CSV table of C-alpha atoms in Angstrom, one decimal:
chain,number,residue,atom,x,y,z
E,14,MET,CA,0.0,0.0,0.0
E,15,ARG,CA,1.2,3.5,-0.9
E,16,VAL,CA,0.5,6.9,0.6
E,17,THR,CA,1.2,10.3,-1.0
E,18,ARG,CA,1.2,13.8,0.4
E,19,GLY,CA,0.7,17.4,-0.6
E,20,ARG,CA,-1.3,20.6,0.2
E,21,GLY,CA,-2.9,23.4,-1.7
E,22,VAL,CA,-5.4,26.3,-1.7
E,23,LEU,CA,-8.9,25.8,-3.3
E,24,THR,CA,-10.9,28.8,-4.3
E,25,ALA,CA,-11.1,27.4,-7.7
E,26,VAL,CA,-10.6,23.6,-7.3
E,27,VAL,CA,-7.0,22.5,-7.8
E,28,SER,CA,-5.9,19.0,-7.2
E,29,THR,CA,-2.8,17.4,-5.7
E,30,ALA,CA,-1.9,14.3,-3.7
E,31,ALA,CA,-1.5,14.2,0.1
E,32,VAL,CA,-1.5,11.9,3.1
E,33,VAL,CA,-4.1,12.6,5.8
E,34,ALA,CA,-2.8,15.5,7.9
E,35,GLY,CA,-1.1,14.4,11.1
E,36,MET,CA,-1.1,10.7,10.2
E,37,ALA,CA,2.1,8.7,10.5
E,38,TRP,CA,1.9,4.9,10.0
E,39,ALA,CA,4.0,2.0,8.8
E,40,ALA,CA,3.0,0.3,5.6
E,41,PRO,CA,1.1,-2.9,6.6
E,42,ALA,CA,2.3,-6.3,5.4
E,43,TRP,CA,-1.2,-7.7,4.6
E,44,ALA,CA,-2.6,-8.2,1.2
E,45,VAL,CA,-4.9,-5.4,0.1
E,46,PRO,CA,-6.6,-4.4,-3.2
E,47,ALA,CA,-4.1,-3.9,-5.9
E,48,GLY,CA,-2.4,-0.5,-5.9
E,49,LEU,CA,-4.5,0.8,-3.0
E,50,GLU,CA,-3.3,4.2,-1.7
E,51,THR,CA,-4.8,7.1,0.2
E,52,VAL,CA,-4.6,10.6,-1.4
E,53,THR,CA,-5.7,13.9,0.2
E,54,HIS,CA,-5.9,17.6,-0.7
E,55,SER,CA,-6.6,20.6,1.5
E,56,ALA,CA,-8.5,23.8,1.0
E,57,ALA,CA,-7.0,26.9,2.7
E,58,GLU,CA,-8.8,28.2,5.8
E,59,SER,CA,-11.3,31.0,5.4
E,60,SER,CA,-14.8,31.9,6.5
E,61,ALA,CA,-16.6,30.7,3.3
E,62,ASP,CA,-18.0,27.5,1.8
E,63,LYS,CA,-15.3,25.5,0.2
E,64,SER,CA,-14.4,22.5,-1.9
E,65,ALA,CA,-11.4,20.3,-2.3
E,66,LEU,CA,-10.5,17.6,-4.9
E,67,ALA,CA,-8.1,14.7,-4.0
E,68,SER,CA,-6.9,13.4,-7.4
E,69,CYS,CA,-5.7,9.8,-8.1
E,70,PRO,CA,-2.3,9.2,-9.6
E,71,ALA,CA,-2.1,8.3,-13.3
E,72,GLY,CA,-3.0,4.7,-13.9
E,73,LYS,CA,-5.3,4.4,-10.9
E,74,VAL,CA,-9.0,5.1,-10.3
E,75,VAL,CA,-11.0,6.4,-7.3
E,76,THR,CA,-12.8,3.7,-5.3
E,77,GLY,CA,-14.1,6.0,-2.5
E,78,GLY,CA,-13.2,8.7,-0.1
E,79,GLY,CA,-14.3,11.3,2.3
E,80,GLY,CA,-13.8,14.8,3.7
E,81,PHE,CA,-13.6,16.6,7.0
E,82,VAL,CA,-13.3,20.0,8.6
E,83,THR,CA,-9.7,20.7,9.7
E,84,THR,CA,-10.1,23.4,12.3
E,85,SER,CA,-10.8,23.7,16.0
E,86,SER,CA,-14.0,22.7,17.9
E,87,SER,CA,-15.4,26.2,17.4
E,88,THR,CA,-16.8,25.0,14.0
E,89,ALA,CA,-18.8,22.2,15.6
E,90,GLY,CA,-22.4,22.3,14.5
E,91,ARG,CA,-21.8,25.2,12.2
E,92,VAL,CA,-20.5,23.5,9.0
E,93,GLY,CA,-21.7,20.3,7.2
E,94,LEU,CA,-20.8,18.1,4.3
E,95,ASP,CA,-23.0,18.4,1.2
E,96,ARG,CA,-20.9,16.8,-1.5
E,97,LEU,CA,-18.9,13.5,-1.2
E,98,GLU,CA,-18.3,12.6,-4.9
E,99,PRO,CA,-16.2,9.9,-6.6
E,100,LEU,CA,-15.9,11.5,-10.0
E,101,ALA,CA,-17.6,9.8,-13.0
E,102,ASN,CA,-14.3,9.5,-14.9
E,103,GLY,CA,-12.6,7.9,-11.9
E,104,THR,CA,-9.9,10.6,-11.5
E,105,GLY,CA,-10.5,11.6,-7.9
E,106,PHE,CA,-12.9,12.4,-5.0
E,107,PHE,CA,-14.5,15.9,-4.8
E,108,VAL,CA,-15.8,17.2,-1.4
E,109,THR,CA,-17.8,20.3,-0.5
E,110,MET,CA,-18.5,21.6,2.9
E,111,ARG,CA,-20.8,24.6,3.7
E,112,GLU,CA,-21.6,26.8,6.6
E,113,ALA,CA,-25.0,25.4,7.4
E,114,GLY,CA,-28.2,27.1,8.6
E,115,PRO,CA,-29.6,30.6,8.5
E,116,VAL,CA,-26.6,32.2,10.2
E,117,ASN,CA,-23.1,32.0,8.7
E,118,PHE,CA,-20.1,31.2,10.9
E,119,ALA,CA,-17.8,34.2,11.3
E,120,GLY,CA,-14.6,32.2,12.0
E,121,ASP,CA,-12.1,30.6,9.6
E,122,TRP,CA,-12.1,26.9,8.9
E,123,GLY,CA,-10.5,24.4,6.6
E,124,LEU,CA,-11.5,21.3,4.6
E,125,GLN,CA,-9.6,18.2,3.6
E,126,ALA,CA,-10.7,15.8,0.8
E,127,VAL,CA,-9.6,12.1,1.0
E,128,ALA,CA,-9.5,9.7,-1.9
E,129,GLN,CA,-8.9,6.0,-2.0
E,130,CYS,CA,-7.3,5.1,-5.3
E,131,ALA,CA,-6.4,1.7,-6.7
E,132,THR,CA,-5.5,-0.2,-9.9
E,133,THR,CA,-8.7,-0.3,-12.0
E,134,PRO,CA,-10.8,-3.3,-10.9
E,135,ALA,CA,-12.5,-5.4,-13.5
E,136,GLY,CA,-15.9,-4.0,-14.5
E,137,TYR,CA,-15.2,-0.6,-13.0
E,138,GLN,CA,-18.1,1.9,-13.4
E,139,VAL,CA,-19.4,5.0,-11.6
E,140,VAL,CA,-23.2,5.2,-11.5
E,141,ALA,CA,-25.1,8.3,-10.4
E,142,THR,CA,-28.9,8.7,-9.7
E,143,THR,CA,-30.5,12.0,-9.0
E,144,GLY,CA,-33.9,12.2,-7.3
E,145,ALA,CA,-36.8,14.4,-7.9
E,146,VAL,CA,-36.8,18.0,-6.4
E,147,GLY,CA,-37.1,17.8,-2.6
E,148,THR,CA,-36.7,14.0,-2.4
E,149,GLU,CA,-34.6,13.2,0.7
E,150,TYR,CA,-33.7,9.5,0.0
E,151,VAL,CA,-32.1,8.5,-3.3
E,152,THR,CA,-30.6,5.1,-4.3
E,153,ALA,CA,-28.0,4.3,-7.0
E,154,SER,CA,-27.8,0.6,-8.1
E,155,CYS,CA,-24.9,-1.4,-9.5
E,156,GLY,CA,-27.2,-3.9,-11.1
E,157,THR,CA,-25.4,-7.2,-11.5
E,158,LYS,CA,-22.1,-5.8,-10.2
E,159,LYS,CA,-21.0,-5.0,-6.6
E,160,VAL,CA,-20.6,-1.7,-4.8
E,161,ILE,CA,-17.0,-1.0,-3.9
E,162,GLY,CA,-17.4,2.8,-3.3
E,163,MET,CA,-20.1,5.3,-2.4
E,164,GLY,CA,-20.8,9.0,-2.4
E,165,GLY,CA,-23.5,11.6,-2.8
E,166,ARG,CA,-24.2,15.3,-3.3
E,167,VAL,CA,-26.8,17.9,-2.6
E,168,ASN,CA,-27.7,20.0,-5.7
E,169,SER,CA,-28.6,23.7,-5.1
E,170,GLY,CA,-28.8,23.3,-1.3
E,171,LEU,CA,-26.5,26.2,-0.6
E,172,GLY,CA,-26.0,25.2,3.0
E,173,ASP,CA,-29.7,24.9,3.8
E,174,VAL,CA,-29.6,21.2,2.9
E,175,VAL,CA,-26.8,18.8,3.9
E,176,LEU,CA,-26.0,15.1,3.6
E,177,ASP,CA,-26.7,13.0,6.6
E,178,GLN,CA,-26.5,9.5,5.1
E,179,VAL,CA,-24.3,7.8,2.6
E,180,VAL,CA,-24.8,4.0,3.1
E,181,PRO,CA,-24.1,0.9,1.1
E,182,SER,CA,-26.7,-1.9,1.1
E,183,PHE,CA,-26.2,-5.1,3.1
E,184,ASP,CA,-25.7,-7.0,-0.1
E,185,LEU,CA,-23.4,-4.4,-1.7
E,186,THR,CA,-25.7,-3.8,-4.7
E,187,SER,CA,-26.7,-0.2,-4.1
E,188,VAL,CA,-25.9,3.0,-2.3
E,189,THR,CA,-28.5,5.2,-0.6
E,190,VAL,CA,-28.0,8.8,0.4
E,191,ARG,CA,-30.2,11.2,2.4
E,192,ALA,CA,-30.3,14.9,2.1
E,193,VAL,CA,-32.0,16.9,4.8
E,194,ALA,CA,-32.9,20.6,5.4
E,195,VAL,CA,-31.2,22.1,8.4
E,196,GLN,CA,-33.1,23.8,11.2
E,197,GLY,CA,-34.5,27.2,10.5
E,198,THR,CA,-34.4,27.0,6.7
E,199,SER,CA,-37.1,26.6,4.0
E,200,PRO,CA,-35.1,25.6,0.9
E,201,ALA,CA,-36.7,25.1,-2.5
E,202,GLY,CA,-35.5,23.6,-5.8
E,203,TRP,CA,-32.9,21.3,-4.4
E,204,SER,CA,-32.2,17.7,-5.2
E,205,ALA,CA,-30.0,14.9,-4.1
E,206,THR,CA,-27.7,12.5,-6.1
E,207,SER,CA,-26.6,9.1,-4.9
E,208,ILE,CA,-23.3,7.7,-6.4
E,209,ALA,CA,-22.2,4.1,-6.5
E,210,VAL,CA,-18.7,2.9,-7.6
E,211,CYS,CA,-19.3,-0.5,-9.1
E,212,ALA,CA,-17.1,-3.4,-10.2
E,213,ASN,CA,-17.2,-7.2,-10.8
E,214,ALA,CA,-17.0,-8.6,-7.3
E,215,PRO,CA,-13.4,-8.3,-6.1
E,216,ALA,CA,-11.7,-10.8,-3.8
E,217,GLY,CA,-12.7,-10.6,-0.1
E,218,LEU,CA,-15.4,-7.9,-0.6
E,219,GLU,CA,-17.4,-7.2,2.5
E,220,ARG,CA,-19.3,-4.4,4.2
E,221,VAL,CA,-18.3,-3.5,7.8
E,222,ALA,CA,-20.4,-1.3,10.1
E,223,LEU,CA,-20.3,0.2,13.5
E,224,THR,CA,-23.7,1.0,15.0
E,225,GLY,CA,-23.8,4.0,17.4
E,226,THR,CA,-25.8,4.3,20.6
E,227,SER,CA,-28.7,6.7,20.7
E,228,ALA,CA,-28.1,9.6,23.1
E,229,SER,CA,-28.4,13.4,23.2
E,230,ASN,CA,-24.7,14.2,23.0
E,231,SER,CA,-23.4,17.4,21.4
E,232,THR,CA,-21.0,15.4,19.3
E,233,ASP,CA,-20.3,11.7,18.4
E,234,HIS,CA,-17.8,9.8,16.4
E,235,ALA,CA,-17.3,6.2,15.2
E,236,ILE,CA,-14.3,4.2,14.2
E,237,LYS,CA,-14.3,0.9,12.3
E,238,THR,CA,-11.4,-1.1,10.9
E,239,CYS,CA,-11.4,-3.7,8.1
E,240,PRO,CA,-10.7,-7.3,9.2
E,241,ALA,CA,-7.0,-8.4,9.2
E,242,GLY,CA,-5.6,-8.8,5.7
E,243,LYS,CA,-8.0,-6.4,4.0
E,244,GLY,CA,-7.8,-2.8,2.9
E,245,LEU,CA,-10.6,-0.2,2.6
E,246,TYR,CA,-12.2,0.7,-0.7
E,247,SER,CA,-14.5,3.3,0.7
E,248,ALA,CA,-16.3,4.9,3.7
E,249,GLY,CA,-19.7,6.1,4.6
E,250,ALA,CA,-21.9,7.3,7.5
E,251,ASP,CA,-25.5,7.6,8.7
E,252,ILE,CA,-27.0,10.0,11.2
E,253,ASN,CA,-30.1,8.5,12.8
E,254,ALA,CA,-32.9,10.8,14.1
E,255,GLY,CA,-30.9,14.0,13.8
E,256,ASN,CA,-33.9,15.8,12.1
E,257,GLY,CA,-31.7,18.3,10.4
E,258,GLN,CA,-30.2,19.5,13.7
E,259,VAL,CA,-27.1,17.2,13.6
E,260,LEU,CA,-24.5,17.9,10.9
E,261,LEU,CA,-22.1,15.4,9.3
E,262,THR,CA,-18.6,16.9,9.8
E,263,ALA,CA,-16.2,14.1,9.0
E,264,ILE,CA,-15.8,10.9,6.9
E,265,ASN,CA,-12.1,10.1,7.1
E,266,ILE,CA,-9.9,7.2,6.1
E,267,THR,CA,-6.7,6.4,8.0
E,268,GLY,CA,-4.1,3.7,7.8
E,269,GLY,CA,-5.6,2.5,4.5
E,270,ASN,CA,-8.1,0.3,6.4
E,271,THR,CA,-10.0,2.4,9.0
E,272,VAL,CA,-13.1,4.5,8.8
E,273,ARG,CA,-13.5,7.5,11.1
E,274,VAL,CA,-16.8,9.5,11.1
E,275,ARG,CA,-18.1,12.4,13.2
E,276,ALA,CA,-21.3,14.4,13.6
E,277,ASP,CA,-22.1,17.5,15.7
E,278,GLU,CA,-25.4,19.0,16.9
E,279,ASP,CA,-26.1,22.3,15.4
E,280,ALA,CA,-25.1,25.6,17.0
E,281,ASP,CA,-28.1,25.8,19.4
E,282,GLY,CA,-28.0,22.2,20.3
E,283,PHE,CA,-30.6,19.4,19.9
E,284,ALA,CA,-32.7,18.1,22.8
E,285,GLY,CA,-33.6,14.8,21.0
E,286,SER,CA,-31.6,11.5,21.0
E,287,TRP,CA,-29.6,10.6,17.9
E,288,SER,CA,-26.9,8.2,16.9
E,289,LEU,CA,-24.1,7.9,14.3
E,290,ASN,CA,-23.1,4.8,12.3
E,291,GLY,CA,-20.0,4.3,10.3
E,292,TYR,CA,-19.6,2.1,7.3
E,293,GLY,CA,-16.7,0.7,5.2
E,294,ILE,CA,-16.3,-1.5,2.2
E,295,CYS,CA,-13.2,-3.8,2.5
E,296,GLY,CA,-11.5,-6.1,0.2
E,297,SER,CA,-8.3,-8.0,-0.5
């Protein structure tokens, strides 16, 4: 397994390769999907909505990825992910995060995009399905192939609509996303797109999941690692019962085999109970 590193500013999207900030790990000896490596790219800190693109090296395609806010806890509950997209041509993973809700956050914050890249699997294909205007749940199917990667995006949500679910099905044939309006907004004209990265069933393919415990915490996180001998194709998450008052702030991949997800209650808190699940698709 290989890891590459870099950093850049994204006002207009520019891509480069990078290892997850602050991560230092030894290359594992186990067998993993051919050519698997983690690539990242960072957007400069500012007080504005922002995007980042983590691009795969030549000769490899994106299988999945994620994104996360890279600043202090002051951003908790004030920004949320609305685009987690493996690009249709396989060249990288594009992430957008927005200041969410009716009041913008005055402080500066940063964003990092993460891509999992690998040698092109047999039958590789990226499938996207867009729902009708205002439809929260949208599913993309791989048909007779299997899901190895997942993603989704909100179209024209402009921070009033965010993603709170990107989940692969139990049988790895489809990906379902949910987009939800945040508290205090009345958005119109938006839609959601679900994205599945498909391939002929690779060796050792399996879905792993960590189910969170329902509670009324201001923040929650989940960590799930692939079984020994397997690497991570992609990562996803699911906020349960957040009702638009809990924001997805991180889907991260570390060590080439571990999913890390985080969600935060919005700026004025949420009295209800909610939970966070993390998902990974692993293979050898």
